[in-house]
Amino acid sequence: MIRTRSLRFRMMLLFSTLVGGLLAVTFLVCYLMFAGVIRAQLDRRLIDAAKPVLADLKPDPVEDDPKTLNSSSEDDISKLDISGEYFELLDASGRVLQRSKNFANQAFYAGDLPAATSTPVYRSLQDAALDQVRIVLIPFERGTEHRVLLLAMQSSDADQELAQFRRVIALLLPLSLLLAAAVSVWYTGRALRPIVDLTRHAAAMTEQAGAAVGVSLWKPLQVANPDDELGRLAATFNRLFARVDSTVQQMRQFVADASHELRTPLTVLQGETELVLSRVRAPEEYRRSLESLDGELKTLTRIVKGLFTLSMGDAGQLTIAREPLYLHEVLEESCAIAAPLARAKQISIECARPPEIPYDGDPAFLRQLFLIFLENAIKYSPANECIRVELSRREHVATVRFEDRGIGIAPQHLPRIFDRFYRVAPQGGGMFGSGGLGLAIAQVLVRAHGGSIECTSVPGQGSIFTVTLPLAGASGGHLPVPEDKQELRRI
Ligand code: ADP
C-alpha cells in the first residue's frame, strides 16, 4: 500500500516516524529527570523540616540520663502545628506515640518501618484527607527505645508541576511531529522538483513530438542548486535534451527545406511536360522544351547529389580517398572548368602562379570544393569583374583564397551562409544553382580533410573565402612526386 504512494509521502512518513520516535525518547528522558529533581527537592525539604524536631527528640548524651528520660520532649510533637508539615512519632511496632496537632486523628501509615540503624526512608502515599503525600521515616534511638519519626508533606505542588510538564509534552510532541512532517514534505518536494520537472518536461516533449518545425520541444529545467546530485542531473538533462532538440530541429528543418527545394524544379518539370504534351508541336519547340527540362533535371541532380554528400558527412561515412596529388594542379583544373561560366559574364579568373604544394587528399572532392567558391564568386559578381585565386603555403598548412568584387554579404548573414539551404537572396538556380547547399557542402568537404573555411565580406565591395588545409606531417605533406606527375608538370 505504502509502496504505491509517492516518494515524497514515503520520505515524509519515514522522517516523521524517526523524528517522532527520537522526540518521544527525548521527552521521556527529560520528564524522568525533571521528576527526579522535583522529588529530590521535596525529600530535601522533608529532611530539613524534620531535623530540628529530631534534634529535640534525641537525648543529649552528656546532659540527659537515659533512665530518667521521660516523655516530655515526645509531648512536644503533639504541640506542633506547622502548616503543611505533619509529624508522627512511632515506636518499633508502628504504634503511634505522638501526632502533631494539625494531623487528622487517623491511622496514617501502616507500612514497614526502617530498622534502627538504617537511613531515612521515603514513601509516596495517597491520603483521603491530604491527597498526594510524600513521607520520610527517620529511625532513631531514644535511650534504649527504637523510635521512628514520620514527617508527611503534601506533594501536590510537585505533582502539579509534573502534570504541567506532561501537558507541555503532550502539546509539544504532536506539534513537533507536525512541524517535522511539514518540513520534510516541503524539503523533499523542493529536492525532488528537478525529477518532477523532468517527468513533466519529458511528457510535454512526447506530446509535442509532432509540433511544427521551429517549435522547441525541450523547455530547460530550473536548476535550484547546480552543485547537488539532482541539480547536476537536471543540468545534464538540460544539456542532453538541448542537443537532442537542436538535432531534431535541424533534421526537421533539413527535410522541410529539402522537400521545398526539390518541389520547385519538379513543378517546373511537370508543368513543362504537360504543356508540351498538350498538343502536337514542331521539332524545334520539342527541342527547346527538352533543353529546359534538361536544365531543371541538372538542378535536381545537383541538389540530390548535394543532399547525399551532406547526409554521408553527417553519418561520418564520407569516404575521403587520400591520394597523393598537387594542390595547385587541382586548383588550376577547377579554374579551367569554371572558365566558360566566367567568360559568359565577361569575368576573368586570375590565378597567380601557384606554388607546387604536394598534398594527400581526394581530388574529386577538392575539385568540387574549389568549384563551389569559384561558381559563387562568378554568380555573385557583376559582369566584367575579376576573381582572384591564390594558393599559398605557411608552415604546415596550405591556404587557398578566393577573392571577388561582387555584391558581398551583409554582416548579419555571414554567420548563417554555411547553413543548409540558407540564401541571402533567392537566386535563379540555373545550371550551377546549388539550392543553398554549396557552402554547406564545402564545409563538410573541408572538415573531412581536417581544414577550415573563413569568410570576410563587405557588402557592395566583395568577398574573400579562405580555405585552410593542414598538410600531413612535419614535412608538410611532402610526398615523393610520382614519375607521371613530373612528366605532366614538364608538359
Ligand atoms: P547558393 O549559392 O546556391 O545560394 P551557397 O551555400 O553556395 O548557396 O551560398 C549561400 C549564400 O551565401 C548564397 O545564397 C549567397 O547569398 C551567399 N554567398 C556565397 N558566396 C558568395 C559570394 N562570393 N558573394 C556574395 N554572396 C555569396
Short mmCIF file of C-alpha atoms and ligand atoms in Angstrom, two decimals:
data_model
loop_
_atom_site.label_atom_id
_atom_site.label_comp_id
_atom_site.label_asym_id
_atom_site.label_seq_id
_atom_site.Cartn_x
_atom_site.Cartn_y
_atom_site.Cartn_z
CA MET A 1 0.00 0.00 0.00
CA ILE A 2 2.72 2.43 1.12
CA ARG A 3 4.86 1.32 -1.81
CA THR A 4 2.30 2.69 -4.22
CA ARG A 5 2.39 6.13 -2.56
CA SER A 6 4.66 8.87 -3.86
CA LEU A 7 8.31 9.01 -2.86
CA ARG A 8 7.57 12.33 -1.19
CA PHE A 9 4.89 10.74 1.02
CA ARG A 10 7.11 7.82 1.93
CA MET A 11 10.02 10.10 2.80
CA MET A 12 7.69 12.23 4.92
CA LEU A 13 6.42 9.13 6.73
CA LEU A 14 9.93 7.85 7.38
CA PHE A 15 11.21 11.23 8.51
CA SER A 16 8.21 11.85 10.79
CA THR A 17 8.42 8.38 12.36
CA LEU A 18 12.11 8.84 13.02
CA VAL A 19 11.71 12.35 14.43
CA GLY A 20 8.63 11.26 16.44
CA GLY A 21 10.49 8.33 17.99
CA LEU A 22 13.54 10.44 18.83
CA LEU A 23 11.38 13.21 20.30
CA ALA A 24 9.34 10.75 22.39
CA VAL A 25 12.51 9.22 23.86
CA THR A 26 14.00 12.68 24.48
CA PHE A 27 10.82 13.93 26.17
CA LEU A 28 10.59 10.77 28.30
CA VAL A 29 14.18 11.12 29.47
CA CYS A 30 13.61 14.82 30.21
CA TYR A 31 10.41 14.00 32.12
CA LEU A 32 12.11 11.34 34.23
CA MET A 33 15.00 13.68 35.02
CA PHE A 34 12.62 16.50 35.88
CA ALA A 35 10.51 14.20 38.11
CA GLY A 36 13.72 13.05 39.84
CA VAL A 37 14.80 16.63 40.51
CA ILE A 38 11.35 17.63 41.87
CA ARG A 39 11.25 14.57 44.15
CA ALA A 40 14.79 15.21 45.40
CA GLN A 41 13.84 18.81 46.22
CA LEU A 42 10.78 17.60 48.18
CA ASP A 43 12.83 14.98 50.01
CA ARG A 44 15.37 17.65 50.98
CA ARG A 45 12.56 19.84 52.29
CA LEU A 46 11.28 16.88 54.34
CA ILE A 47 14.71 16.24 55.88
CA ASP A 48 15.30 19.96 56.53
CA ALA A 49 11.92 20.24 58.27
CA ALA A 50 12.46 17.06 60.32
CA LYS A 51 15.97 17.98 61.52
CA PRO A 52 15.05 20.45 64.35
CA VAL A 53 12.25 18.16 65.63
CA LEU A 54 14.59 15.18 65.55
CA ALA A 55 17.22 17.19 67.45
CA ASP A 56 14.64 17.79 70.20
CA LEU A 57 13.64 14.13 70.33
CA LYS A 58 17.14 12.68 70.51
CA PRO A 59 18.57 12.66 74.13
CA ASP A 60 21.68 14.71 74.79
CA PRO A 61 24.30 12.05 75.74
CA VAL A 62 26.01 14.49 78.14
CA GLU A 63 23.07 16.08 79.96
CA ASP A 64 20.30 13.53 79.74
CA ASP A 65 20.27 10.38 81.79
CA PRO A 66 18.71 7.69 79.65
CA LYS A 67 16.99 6.19 82.70
CA THR A 68 15.30 9.47 83.57
CA LEU A 69 14.18 10.24 80.05
CA ASN A 70 10.52 10.95 80.14
CA SER A 71 8.04 11.67 77.51
CA SER A 72 8.21 15.44 77.94
CA SER A 73 10.01 16.06 74.61
CA GLU A 74 7.80 13.48 72.92
CA ASP A 75 4.88 15.51 74.15
CA ASP A 76 6.30 18.41 72.20
CA ILE A 77 5.26 16.73 68.96
CA SER A 78 1.63 16.79 69.94
CA LYS A 79 2.02 20.55 70.36
CA LEU A 80 3.47 21.05 66.89
CA ASP A 81 1.20 22.83 64.48
CA ILE A 82 3.26 23.84 61.46
CA SER A 83 1.24 24.42 58.32
CA GLY A 84 1.82 21.73 55.70
CA GLU A 85 4.09 19.61 57.95
CA TYR A 86 2.58 16.60 59.67
CA PHE A 87 4.56 14.68 62.30
CA GLU A 88 4.08 11.31 63.97
CA LEU A 89 6.27 9.52 66.45
CA LEU A 90 6.10 5.78 66.13
CA ASP A 91 7.52 3.04 68.31
CA ALA A 92 9.24 -0.07 66.92
CA SER A 93 5.92 -1.87 66.43
CA GLY A 94 4.44 1.00 64.39
CA ARG A 95 2.17 2.23 67.18
CA VAL A 96 1.64 5.99 67.07
CA LEU A 97 3.02 7.57 70.23
CA GLN A 98 2.58 11.16 69.31
CA ARG A 99 0.93 13.01 66.48
CA SER A 100 1.22 16.70 65.62
CA LYS A 101 -1.75 18.87 66.37
CA ASN A 102 -2.62 19.59 62.74
CA PHE A 103 -2.72 15.89 61.82
CA ALA A 104 -6.09 14.27 61.42
CA ASN A 105 -6.92 11.76 64.07
CA GLN A 106 -6.48 8.65 61.96
CA ALA A 107 -4.02 5.85 61.21
CA PHE A 108 -1.78 7.36 58.62
CA TYR A 109 0.95 4.90 57.78
CA ALA A 110 0.71 1.15 58.12
CA GLY A 111 3.72 0.05 56.11
CA ASP A 112 7.12 -1.36 57.09
CA LEU A 113 9.31 0.68 59.38
CA PRO A 114 13.02 1.15 58.75
CA ALA A 115 15.46 -0.66 61.00
CA ALA A 116 17.08 1.29 63.78
CA THR A 117 20.39 1.64 62.01
CA SER A 118 19.08 2.41 58.57
CA THR A 119 18.99 5.74 56.79
CA PRO A 120 15.73 7.68 56.29
CA VAL A 121 13.19 6.02 54.03
CA TYR A 122 10.89 7.97 51.67
CA ARG A 123 7.42 6.92 50.53
CA SER A 124 4.69 8.43 48.36
CA LEU A 125 1.11 7.89 49.59
CA GLN A 126 -2.39 8.70 48.58
CA ASP A 127 -4.28 10.02 51.62
CA ALA A 128 -8.01 10.64 51.77
CA ALA A 129 -7.62 13.95 53.55
CA LEU A 130 -4.23 15.19 52.35
CA ASP A 131 -4.39 13.79 48.81
CA GLN A 132 -0.90 13.09 47.36
CA VAL A 133 1.61 12.89 50.19
CA ARG A 134 5.36 12.33 50.44
CA ILE A 135 6.63 10.98 53.75
CA VAL A 136 10.01 10.42 55.30
CA LEU A 137 10.56 7.80 58.03
CA ILE A 138 13.63 8.60 60.13
CA PRO A 139 14.68 5.88 62.57
CA PHE A 140 16.48 6.93 65.80
CA GLU A 141 17.23 5.60 69.26
CA ARG A 142 15.76 7.28 72.31
CA GLY A 143 17.55 5.82 75.25
CA THR A 144 17.08 2.10 74.79
CA GLU A 145 13.94 2.61 72.77
CA HIS A 146 13.76 2.37 68.99
CA ARG A 147 11.69 5.20 67.60
CA VAL A 148 10.70 6.40 64.12
CA LEU A 149 9.86 9.98 63.30
CA LEU A 150 7.40 10.30 60.43
CA LEU A 151 7.07 13.58 58.59
CA ALA A 152 4.47 13.97 55.83
CA MET A 153 4.12 16.81 53.37
CA GLN A 154 1.63 17.26 50.58
CA SER A 155 3.34 16.70 47.25
CA SER A 156 0.53 18.18 45.18
CA ASP A 157 2.68 21.20 44.16
CA ALA A 158 5.35 18.94 42.78
CA ASP A 159 2.73 16.72 41.18
CA GLN A 160 1.16 19.75 39.60
CA GLU A 161 4.49 20.80 38.18
CA LEU A 162 4.98 17.32 36.76
CA ALA A 163 1.45 17.29 35.38
CA GLN A 164 2.15 20.67 33.79
CA PHE A 165 5.30 19.25 32.25
CA ARG A 166 3.32 16.29 30.91
CA ARG A 167 0.75 18.63 29.37
CA VAL A 168 3.51 20.64 27.67
CA ILE A 169 4.98 17.42 26.29
CA ALA A 170 1.57 16.24 25.13
CA LEU A 171 1.25 19.50 23.19
CA LEU A 172 4.84 19.76 22.02
CA LEU A 173 5.13 16.19 20.71
CA PRO A 174 2.32 16.34 18.12
CA LEU A 175 3.29 19.92 17.24
CA SER A 176 6.92 18.89 16.66
CA LEU A 177 5.71 15.92 14.64
CA LEU A 178 3.51 18.16 12.52
CA LEU A 179 6.38 20.56 12.00
CA ALA A 180 8.75 17.73 11.10
CA ALA A 181 6.21 16.34 8.62
CA ALA A 182 5.64 19.78 7.09
CA VAL A 183 9.37 20.46 6.80
CA SER A 184 10.01 17.05 5.27
CA VAL A 185 7.16 17.50 2.77
CA TRP A 186 8.46 20.94 1.84
CA TYR A 187 12.09 19.89 1.62
CA THR A 188 11.56 16.63 -0.25
CA GLY A 189 9.21 18.47 -2.60
CA ARG A 190 11.91 21.06 -3.23
CA ALA A 191 14.67 18.48 -3.56
CA LEU A 192 12.65 16.28 -5.90
CA ARG A 193 11.44 19.18 -8.03
CA PRO A 194 14.02 18.56 -10.79
CA ILE A 195 12.71 14.99 -11.11
CA VAL A 196 9.09 16.15 -11.17
CA ASP A 197 10.01 18.82 -13.73
CA LEU A 198 11.93 16.27 -15.73
CA THR A 199 8.93 13.96 -15.85
CA ARG A 200 6.61 16.83 -16.82
CA HIS A 201 9.01 18.11 -19.47
CA ALA A 202 9.53 14.64 -20.89
CA ALA A 203 5.75 14.14 -21.05
CA ALA A 204 5.32 17.53 -22.74
CA MET A 205 8.13 16.66 -25.14
CA THR A 206 6.39 13.40 -26.04
CA GLU A 207 3.13 15.24 -26.67
CA GLN A 208 4.82 17.90 -28.76
CA ALA A 209 6.75 15.39 -30.85
CA GLY A 210 4.59 16.32 -33.81
CA ALA A 211 4.86 20.08 -33.27
CA ALA A 212 5.71 22.43 -36.11
CA VAL A 213 9.27 22.96 -37.30
CA GLY A 214 10.99 25.64 -35.23
CA VAL A 215 8.99 24.91 -32.07
CA SER A 216 11.46 23.89 -29.41
CA LEU A 217 10.49 20.60 -27.78
CA TRP A 218 12.56 20.99 -24.62
CA LYS A 219 11.98 23.75 -22.09
CA PRO A 220 15.06 23.89 -19.82
CA LEU A 221 14.57 22.68 -16.23
CA GLN A 222 15.02 25.12 -13.37
CA VAL A 223 18.25 24.24 -11.55
CA ALA A 224 17.90 25.43 -7.94
CA ASN A 225 21.20 24.07 -6.70
CA PRO A 226 23.60 23.17 -9.52
CA ASP A 227 26.04 21.57 -7.06
CA ASP A 228 23.91 18.83 -5.56
CA GLU A 229 23.20 15.47 -7.21
CA LEU A 230 19.74 16.35 -8.51
CA GLY A 231 20.92 19.77 -9.66
CA ARG A 232 23.70 18.14 -11.65
CA LEU A 233 21.24 15.61 -13.06
CA ALA A 234 18.90 18.41 -14.15
CA ALA A 235 21.77 20.38 -15.73
CA THR A 236 22.95 17.26 -17.57
CA PHE A 237 19.43 16.60 -18.85
CA ASN A 238 19.17 20.22 -19.96
CA ARG A 239 22.36 19.87 -21.97
CA LEU A 240 21.40 16.44 -23.34
CA PHE A 241 17.91 17.44 -24.41
CA ALA A 242 19.02 20.81 -25.74
CA ARG A 243 21.34 18.84 -28.00
CA VAL A 244 18.70 16.28 -28.96
CA ASP A 245 16.24 19.12 -29.52
CA SER A 246 18.57 21.05 -31.76
CA THR A 247 19.45 17.91 -33.74
CA VAL A 248 15.76 17.07 -34.19
CA GLN A 249 15.06 20.68 -35.20
CA GLN A 250 17.90 20.62 -37.69
CA MET A 251 16.68 17.35 -39.18
CA ARG A 252 13.12 18.61 -39.46
CA GLN A 253 14.28 21.89 -40.98
CA PHE A 254 16.52 19.98 -43.35
CA VAL A 255 13.72 17.68 -44.50
CA ALA A 256 11.31 20.64 -44.87
CA ASP A 257 13.89 22.68 -46.84
CA ALA A 258 14.95 19.72 -48.95
CA SER A 259 11.39 18.91 -49.98
CA HIS A 260 10.77 22.58 -50.69
CA GLU A 261 13.87 22.82 -52.87
CA LEU A 262 13.03 19.66 -54.75
CA ARG A 263 9.41 20.69 -55.28
CA THR A 264 10.27 23.78 -57.36
CA PRO A 265 12.19 22.05 -60.17
CA LEU A 266 9.76 19.15 -60.08
CA THR A 267 6.81 21.54 -60.53
CA VAL A 268 8.60 23.22 -63.43
CA LEU A 269 9.31 19.81 -64.97
CA GLN A 270 5.73 18.71 -64.59
CA GLY A 271 4.30 21.97 -65.98
CA GLU A 272 6.68 21.96 -68.93
CA THR A 273 5.95 18.33 -69.75
CA GLU A 274 2.20 18.83 -69.56
CA LEU A 275 2.42 21.92 -71.78
CA VAL A 276 4.49 20.14 -74.41
CA LEU A 277 2.23 17.11 -74.44
CA SER A 278 -0.98 19.18 -74.65
CA ARG A 279 -0.74 19.30 -78.43
CA VAL A 280 1.46 18.27 -81.31
CA ARG A 281 4.44 20.65 -81.68
CA ALA A 282 7.14 21.43 -84.17
CA PRO A 283 10.51 19.66 -83.65
CA GLU A 284 12.12 22.99 -82.74
CA GLU A 285 9.61 23.51 -79.91
CA TYR A 286 10.25 19.99 -78.62
CA ARG A 287 13.94 20.75 -78.63
CA ARG A 288 13.55 23.97 -76.64
CA SER A 289 11.32 22.21 -74.12
CA LEU A 290 13.76 19.35 -73.73
CA GLU A 291 16.61 21.83 -73.17
CA SER A 292 14.59 23.49 -70.44
CA LEU A 293 13.77 20.09 -68.92
CA ASP A 294 17.45 19.22 -69.09
CA GLY A 295 18.37 22.35 -67.11
CA GLU A 296 15.83 21.53 -64.40
CA LEU A 297 16.96 17.91 -64.28
CA LYS A 298 20.57 19.06 -63.83
CA THR A 299 19.49 21.29 -60.93
CA LEU A 300 17.61 18.38 -59.40
CA THR A 301 20.61 16.13 -59.82
CA ARG A 302 22.92 18.66 -58.17
CA ILE A 303 20.56 19.09 -55.22
CA VAL A 304 20.15 15.34 -54.74
CA LYS A 305 23.92 14.81 -55.04
CA GLY A 306 24.49 17.62 -52.54
CA LEU A 307 21.98 16.12 -50.12
CA PHE A 308 23.67 12.77 -50.46
CA THR A 309 27.10 14.28 -49.73
CA LEU A 310 25.73 16.10 -46.69
CA SER A 311 23.96 13.06 -45.28
CA MET A 312 27.10 10.98 -45.78
CA GLY A 313 29.06 13.69 -43.98
CA ASP A 314 26.51 13.72 -41.12
CA ALA A 315 26.72 9.96 -40.79
CA GLY A 316 30.52 10.14 -40.78
CA GLN A 317 30.58 7.99 -43.88
CA LEU A 318 32.07 10.44 -46.32
CA THR A 319 34.97 8.40 -47.58
CA ILE A 320 37.89 10.59 -48.48
CA ALA A 321 40.27 8.88 -50.86
CA ARG A 322 43.61 10.19 -49.63
CA GLU A 323 45.64 10.27 -52.79
CA PRO A 324 48.96 11.98 -53.31
CA LEU A 325 48.32 15.00 -55.50
CA TYR A 326 49.39 18.58 -56.09
CA LEU A 327 47.00 21.21 -54.82
CA HIS A 328 47.97 23.76 -57.48
CA GLU A 329 47.05 21.23 -60.18
CA VAL A 330 43.58 20.57 -58.75
CA LEU A 331 43.08 24.33 -58.37
CA GLU A 332 44.11 25.02 -61.95
CA GLU A 333 41.78 22.29 -63.19
CA SER A 334 38.90 23.78 -61.23
CA CYS A 335 39.62 27.25 -62.64
CA ALA A 336 39.63 25.74 -66.14
CA ILE A 337 36.23 24.11 -65.51
CA ALA A 338 34.77 27.39 -64.21
CA ALA A 339 36.30 29.46 -67.04
CA PRO A 340 33.40 29.06 -69.55
CA LEU A 341 30.88 30.17 -66.91
CA ALA A 342 33.07 33.19 -66.10
CA ARG A 343 33.53 34.04 -69.77
CA ALA A 344 29.75 34.09 -70.23
CA LYS A 345 29.72 37.05 -67.82
CA GLN A 346 32.97 38.55 -69.09
CA ILE A 347 34.54 37.76 -65.76
CA SER A 348 38.22 36.92 -65.61
CA ILE A 349 39.74 34.43 -63.17
CA GLU A 350 43.23 35.44 -62.11
CA CYS A 351 45.19 32.57 -60.67
CA ALA A 352 48.55 33.93 -59.52
CA ARG A 353 51.15 31.32 -60.43
CA PRO A 354 50.62 28.91 -57.56
CA PRO A 355 53.48 27.20 -55.78
CA GLU A 356 53.78 23.46 -56.02
CA ILE A 357 52.14 22.03 -52.96
CA PRO A 358 52.02 18.28 -52.60
CA TYR A 359 49.04 17.10 -50.65
CA ASP A 360 47.21 13.93 -49.57
CA GLY A 361 43.56 14.34 -50.49
CA ASP A 362 40.59 13.38 -52.58
CA PRO A 363 40.99 15.05 -55.99
CA ALA A 364 37.28 14.80 -56.89
CA PHE A 365 36.12 16.32 -53.62
CA LEU A 366 38.81 19.02 -53.73
CA ARG A 367 37.75 19.95 -57.27
CA GLN A 368 34.12 20.09 -56.15
CA LEU A 369 35.21 22.27 -53.20
CA PHE A 370 37.15 24.80 -55.29
CA LEU A 371 34.34 24.92 -57.86
CA ILE A 372 31.80 25.88 -55.19
CA PHE A 373 33.81 29.03 -54.37
CA LEU A 374 34.57 29.82 -57.99
CA GLU A 375 30.93 29.41 -59.10
CA ASN A 376 29.69 31.53 -56.18
CA ALA A 377 32.23 34.22 -56.99
CA ILE A 378 31.03 34.23 -60.61
CA LYS A 379 27.35 34.10 -59.61
CA TYR A 380 27.55 36.95 -57.14
CA SER A 381 29.85 39.25 -59.17
CA PRO A 382 28.64 41.73 -61.79
CA ALA A 383 29.83 41.34 -65.40
CA ASN A 384 33.33 42.44 -66.37
CA GLU A 385 34.74 41.90 -62.89
CA CYS A 386 37.76 39.91 -61.88
CA ILE A 387 38.14 36.97 -59.48
CA ARG A 388 41.49 36.42 -57.80
CA VAL A 389 42.55 32.95 -56.72
CA GLU A 390 45.66 32.47 -54.62
CA LEU A 391 47.32 29.35 -53.27
CA SER A 392 50.00 29.66 -50.61
CA ARG A 393 51.73 27.57 -48.01
CA ARG A 394 52.67 28.52 -44.49
CA GLU A 395 54.46 26.00 -42.29
CA HIS A 396 52.11 23.02 -42.09
CA VAL A 397 49.07 24.48 -43.79
CA ALA A 398 48.07 25.25 -47.34
CA THR A 399 45.76 28.20 -47.91
CA VAL A 400 43.51 28.78 -50.90
CA ARG A 401 42.00 32.24 -51.18
CA PHE A 402 39.08 33.19 -53.46
CA GLU A 403 38.54 36.92 -53.73
CA ASP A 404 35.80 38.55 -55.74
CA ARG A 405 34.48 42.08 -56.19
CA GLY A 406 30.88 41.04 -56.16
CA ILE A 407 27.82 42.04 -54.19
CA GLY A 408 29.34 40.99 -50.85
CA ILE A 409 27.47 39.65 -47.84
CA ALA A 410 25.89 41.78 -45.09
CA PRO A 411 27.33 41.09 -41.59
CA GLN A 412 24.02 39.73 -40.26
CA HIS A 413 24.05 36.99 -42.92
CA LEU A 414 27.69 36.00 -42.53
CA PRO A 415 27.21 33.59 -39.59
CA ARG A 416 24.49 31.71 -41.47
CA ILE A 417 25.82 31.34 -45.00
CA PHE A 418 27.21 27.88 -44.20
CA ASP A 419 23.78 26.66 -43.04
CA ARG A 420 21.98 24.26 -45.31
CA PHE A 421 19.60 25.90 -47.78
CA TYR A 422 20.47 29.35 -46.45
CA ARG A 423 20.45 32.00 -49.11
CA VAL A 424 20.78 35.72 -48.60
CA ALA A 425 18.52 36.41 -51.55
CA PRO A 426 16.75 33.81 -53.67
CA GLN A 427 18.75 33.21 -56.81
CA GLY A 428 17.73 31.58 -60.00
CA GLY A 429 19.13 28.06 -59.71
CA GLY A 430 20.18 27.59 -63.28
CA MET A 431 22.81 25.16 -64.24
CA PHE A 432 25.08 25.94 -61.30
CA GLY A 433 22.45 26.59 -58.65
CA SER A 434 23.12 24.52 -55.53
CA GLY A 435 19.83 25.48 -53.92
CA GLY A 436 21.65 26.98 -50.97
CA LEU A 437 23.71 23.86 -50.31
CA GLY A 438 27.03 24.94 -51.87
CA LEU A 439 28.77 26.37 -48.80
CA ALA A 440 27.28 23.67 -46.51
CA ILE A 441 28.82 21.03 -48.78
CA ALA A 442 32.10 22.98 -48.88
CA GLN A 443 32.13 22.96 -45.09
CA VAL A 444 31.62 19.17 -44.96
CA LEU A 445 34.35 18.58 -47.55
CA VAL A 446 36.88 20.84 -45.86
CA ARG A 447 36.18 19.30 -42.46
CA ALA A 448 36.62 15.83 -43.94
CA HIS A 449 40.12 17.00 -44.96
CA GLY A 450 40.73 18.38 -41.45
CA GLY A 451 40.62 22.02 -42.61
CA SER A 452 38.50 25.11 -42.09
CA ILE A 453 36.89 27.96 -44.03
CA GLU A 454 36.84 31.67 -43.22
CA CYS A 455 34.86 34.39 -44.91
CA THR A 456 35.26 38.15 -44.83
CA SER A 457 32.95 40.28 -46.87
CA VAL A 458 31.94 43.89 -47.37
CA PRO A 459 28.53 44.46 -48.98
CA GLY A 460 28.93 46.14 -52.37
CA GLN A 461 32.71 45.58 -52.39
CA GLY A 462 33.21 41.84 -52.50
CA SER A 463 34.01 38.72 -50.52
CA ILE A 464 37.06 36.68 -49.62
CA PHE A 465 36.73 32.97 -48.82
CA THR A 466 39.86 31.40 -47.35
CA VAL A 467 40.21 27.62 -47.18
CA THR A 468 42.90 26.28 -44.87
CA LEU A 469 44.04 22.68 -45.35
CA PRO A 470 46.54 21.10 -42.96
CA LEU A 471 49.43 19.38 -44.67
CA ALA A 472 50.21 15.91 -43.36
CA GLY A 473 53.33 15.53 -41.17
CA ALA A 474 56.15 17.91 -40.42
CA SER A 475 57.36 17.67 -44.00
CA GLY A 476 54.18 19.50 -44.98
CA GLY A 477 52.70 16.51 -46.68
CA HIS A 478 55.64 16.38 -49.00
CA LEU A 479 55.11 13.26 -50.97
CA PRO A 480 57.55 11.76 -53.38
CA VAL A 481 56.48 13.19 -56.73
CA PRO A 482 55.26 10.34 -58.93
CA GLU A 483 57.03 9.90 -62.23
CA ASP A 484 53.96 10.53 -64.35
CA LYS A 485 53.19 13.76 -62.43
CA GLN A 486 56.75 15.01 -63.00
CA GLU A 487 56.16 14.43 -66.65
CA LEU A 488 52.90 16.26 -66.55
CA ARG A 489 54.47 19.33 -64.94
CA ARG A 490 57.06 19.45 -67.65
CA ILE A 491 54.40 19.39 -70.37
P1 ADP B 1 23.75 29.18 -53.26
O1 ADP B 1 24.91 29.90 -53.85
O2 ADP B 1 23.32 28.03 -54.05
O3 ADP B 1 22.62 30.09 -52.92
P2 ADP B 1 25.61 28.66 -51.15
O4 ADP B 1 25.50 27.78 -49.95
O5 ADP B 1 26.74 28.42 -52.07
O6 ADP B 1 24.21 28.57 -51.85
O7 ADP B 1 25.72 30.15 -50.61
C1 ADP B 1 24.87 30.58 -49.57
C2 ADP B 1 24.62 32.09 -49.72
O8 ADP B 1 25.83 32.80 -49.42
C3 ADP B 1 24.27 32.50 -51.11
O9 ADP B 1 22.88 32.42 -51.31
C4 ADP B 1 24.76 33.91 -51.19
O10 ADP B 1 23.78 34.80 -50.70
C5 ADP B 1 25.94 33.95 -50.23
N1 ADP B 1 27.22 33.88 -50.95
C6 ADP B 1 28.01 32.79 -51.13
N2 ADP B 1 29.13 33.12 -51.81
C7 ADP B 1 29.05 34.43 -52.08
C8 ADP B 1 29.88 35.37 -52.74
N3 ADP B 1 31.05 35.02 -53.30
N4 ADP B 1 29.46 36.67 -52.81
C9 ADP B 1 28.32 37.06 -52.28
N5 ADP B 1 27.46 36.22 -51.62
C10 ADP B 1 27.83 34.92 -51.53
#
